[in-house]
Amino acid sequence: MKIALTVNGRKVGGELEPRTLLVHYIRENLNLTGTHIGCETSYCGACTVIMDGRPVKSCTVLAVGADGADIMTIEGLARDGQLHPVQEGFWERHGLQCGYCTPGMIMAAVGLLEQNNNPSEDEIRHGIEGNLCRCTGYHNIVKAIEYASAKMRGEQPAPAEWEVTA
Amino acid sequence: MTTRLDGPEKVTGAALFPADVVRPDFLHAQIVFTDQPHARLVDLDVEPARAVPGVVEILTAADIPVNEYGLVFRDQPVLIGPGNELTAVAENISRWEADQLCVVIAENIEAARAGAAAIKVEWEELPILGDIDTSLQSTVMLHPENGLDTNAYHHLRIRKGDIDAGWSEADVVIEGTYEVPYQEHAFLQPEAAISYIDEEGRVTVEIAGQWTVEDQEQIAHALDLPTEAVRVKYPAIGGAFGGREDMSMQIVLAAAARKLAARGIRRPIRCQWSREESIVGHHKRHRGRIKARLGARRDGKIVAVEADCYLDAGGYNYTSNKVLGNLHLCVGGPYEIPNARIDSYAVYTNAVPGGAFRGFGAPQGAMVAETQMNKLALALDMDPIELRLLNSLRDGSMGITQAEMPLGVSLPFVIDAAANAASEEFQVGELRPVATLPSEESAIRRGRGFACGYKNVGFSFGFPERCEAAVELFGDDEVERAILYHGAAEVGQGSHTALRQMAAMAIGIDYERVETVYSDTATSGDSGSASASRLTWMSGNSILGAVEEATKKWNDGERPARGEFRFVPPPTQTLDPVTGAGQPNFAYGYVAEVVDLSVDIETGHIRVDRVICANDVGRVINRTLVEGQVEGAIVQAHGYAITEDLQVKDARITNPRLSAYLIPGIDDIPAEIRTILLEHPDPRGPWGVRGMAEMPLVPYAAAVVAALHDATGVWFHQLPLTPSRVLAGLTANPL
């Protein structure tokens, strides 16, 4: 089957097997390997990308189902070498350790903040409850998203605990 | 605050994990598991697989020159099948469902899978020893090559003082039998690797591991090659937690690259496991059963400890004998115990092997020791904190193995810190009820529990411990920049950042002026593993030594000045086979925790409202990295205590999926984690550093059990505390 779609602002497409999953298309055909596979059963969220403005787990989407769609992966988030505020937040607020869940977690957070630019802590938790992390214990991930949320509203992020106690 | 060195590439997707390396000329490998917990191979016919279009090569046991491996001792065939008969272990018997049978290499993964499906294999089924009891009662020996007439192949003893005199002195005796469960590492990155022959002719494996040199040596042994003919390199590692300490696909992929090269095919090979293959295909935290007795005088002084500990080692040893040793040291608790009898056994079965997982036997030990102590406090009507402080190990104390504790025993300090925070900062106020389940407020019970623990830092029981570093200093009059060469694995804990910080501290230049070359046997020495809470401790000492060597040469005028150093800590000992006497360790970490929880007595759901963790880290090198280790360890401990329930039936894992094996998600975790970092220097640690990354996992389950008892009046002796188990326990013991 032939598909045509936009990935990170670039027109891509071509012939592929109808059963190809979007995550495999992104990783193997486009060589965008920042989108990770952790389970292939839609449980872990490591493969989360933004599809037409909403976060989706790309292991649950057939590539043919993304025909005509506008997809953004982790590689499309930084602009002109400037990290997106969510990326900056995960780095600044130590929202990652091994980093394997991080791209999916970041894309889920980007999707959340596009819907709601000032989420409460509970809303942040709800927004990323489909994404698993085995390293951090999640608390710093919430702080990373709070940091990004403030930045995206043009506000100064609340200082980290270590900045307060230092 | 120094942010992570690997932060930018990990937030942009640029970091390359082993499955992210894509080369146009890749061949693809499918590893075929035997799918037989216990069976003898009668016939293996791979010819039908060769006929599948796209299949390039098939690797079988006959292709492995020395068909055996193992981290501590070599009791496992690399591939099951008729091999070269150079090994003691019988090569044609599968003892685990994920024993590997062969590897199909093909032009694409579909062809590799089709080839795997075409293999014809005939098995003679053997009795499946599915658990500890069956194995202990069986006359079938899983490893007859060891000459024993029992599957309990490793037995440790402690005979300290006069146990009969101890019991006669005891006013109160606490008894309990505890069942501790498996735990799956569930690192988010399933196993994956690539292999190829590098530009210098070395067979090379790029994989996520924990110890490059150990991987290299195990590959070299099985392939009968000099170690320098093998290269192991770590790209980004997607979590480890002990689950990458043993071989998964290292040896077979190296063998496959060599076999293809011998045919003149020089193409890289890639292999990736699915989540199911990952969960079935690597070891677990040991399940086990521990029967324990604790005796004390009316004044609270411990006078006797007895325990019988059994761990399910599975089909192969992996690191079971060492994990058992750690359980053995921890099962009495970090206390002064004058009289003790402890017998601990590792038992071969046909279930999944037990092995390294963060805590390495200490969480199982602490679950027993601390629950026993909490029961004792209740029986004596004594404050559990006071009871601990009365019996706590201190500097000068003799440990359970009749050797003096390494100096810097800070257990009383962490106990005080956790207890003070609980009583001063956190009066029990308004706690939220269980979040996701509507429930009558009257069904919510709240409780608070305490537990503490200790665990060794570094390799134990005489295992050769060392760590190498090299440092080069550049400049004219003053050092302008430096390069650190180190093998340390960055498994997510932040080692590559912390080591660079320590190099800058040791040299006395800015962090930005230190370059680093890491985790490649072609450029770095033997770091030892990223395990046993040892890496900052050992690496810091190796870096201090290397900088001292480089500085000597610098002062002699050498430019650049290169210093190399191999740090070796004080030796440790295997335990005496009869009494268990000996010095097993050179350093320890200490931790204490308070858990507040709510339990819904109608549904059995537990919600942990707050955890206070006081962890002595000796010296903080990077606060946010250290706090990240505490929070991550507590959430893993939460999974161990409450949510993670690996099902094994007839020696097969029946829920190898993240949809059915539930690691904590963000809605499950403790609502608040209060981390208290103490800095009582370890006299032998670099800058006073202590190992710390396992400690918060150690006492958590026991603290949860105590809090649940506080809430309901019921003691639980089995983990995990899933809603159904809690409900069953509450039903059997009405409030």
XYZ file of C-alpha atoms in Angstrom, chain B residues 202 211-221 225-232 234 247 250 521-522 524:
26
model
C 38.064 -8.059 17.116
C 30.346 -4.616 33.267
C 32.170 -4.500 29.927
C 35.155 -6.579 31.001
C 33.037 -9.370 32.490
C 30.996 -9.591 29.284
C 34.263 -9.671 27.336
C 35.721 -12.448 29.474
C 32.609 -14.632 29.295
C 32.489 -14.270 25.503
C 36.201 -15.032 25.229
C 35.874 -18.154 27.372
C 39.610 -16.647 22.294
C 42.117 -14.428 24.073
C 40.203 -11.606 25.782
C 41.889 -8.993 23.605
C 40.289 -10.590 20.549
C 36.878 -9.628 21.942
C 35.538 -6.109 22.272
C 32.472 -5.043 24.263
C 28.062 -0.048 25.726
C 24.720 -12.867 29.698
C 26.360 -11.474 24.155
C 37.012 -2.429 26.376
C 39.123 -0.980 23.534
C 38.974 1.665 29.136
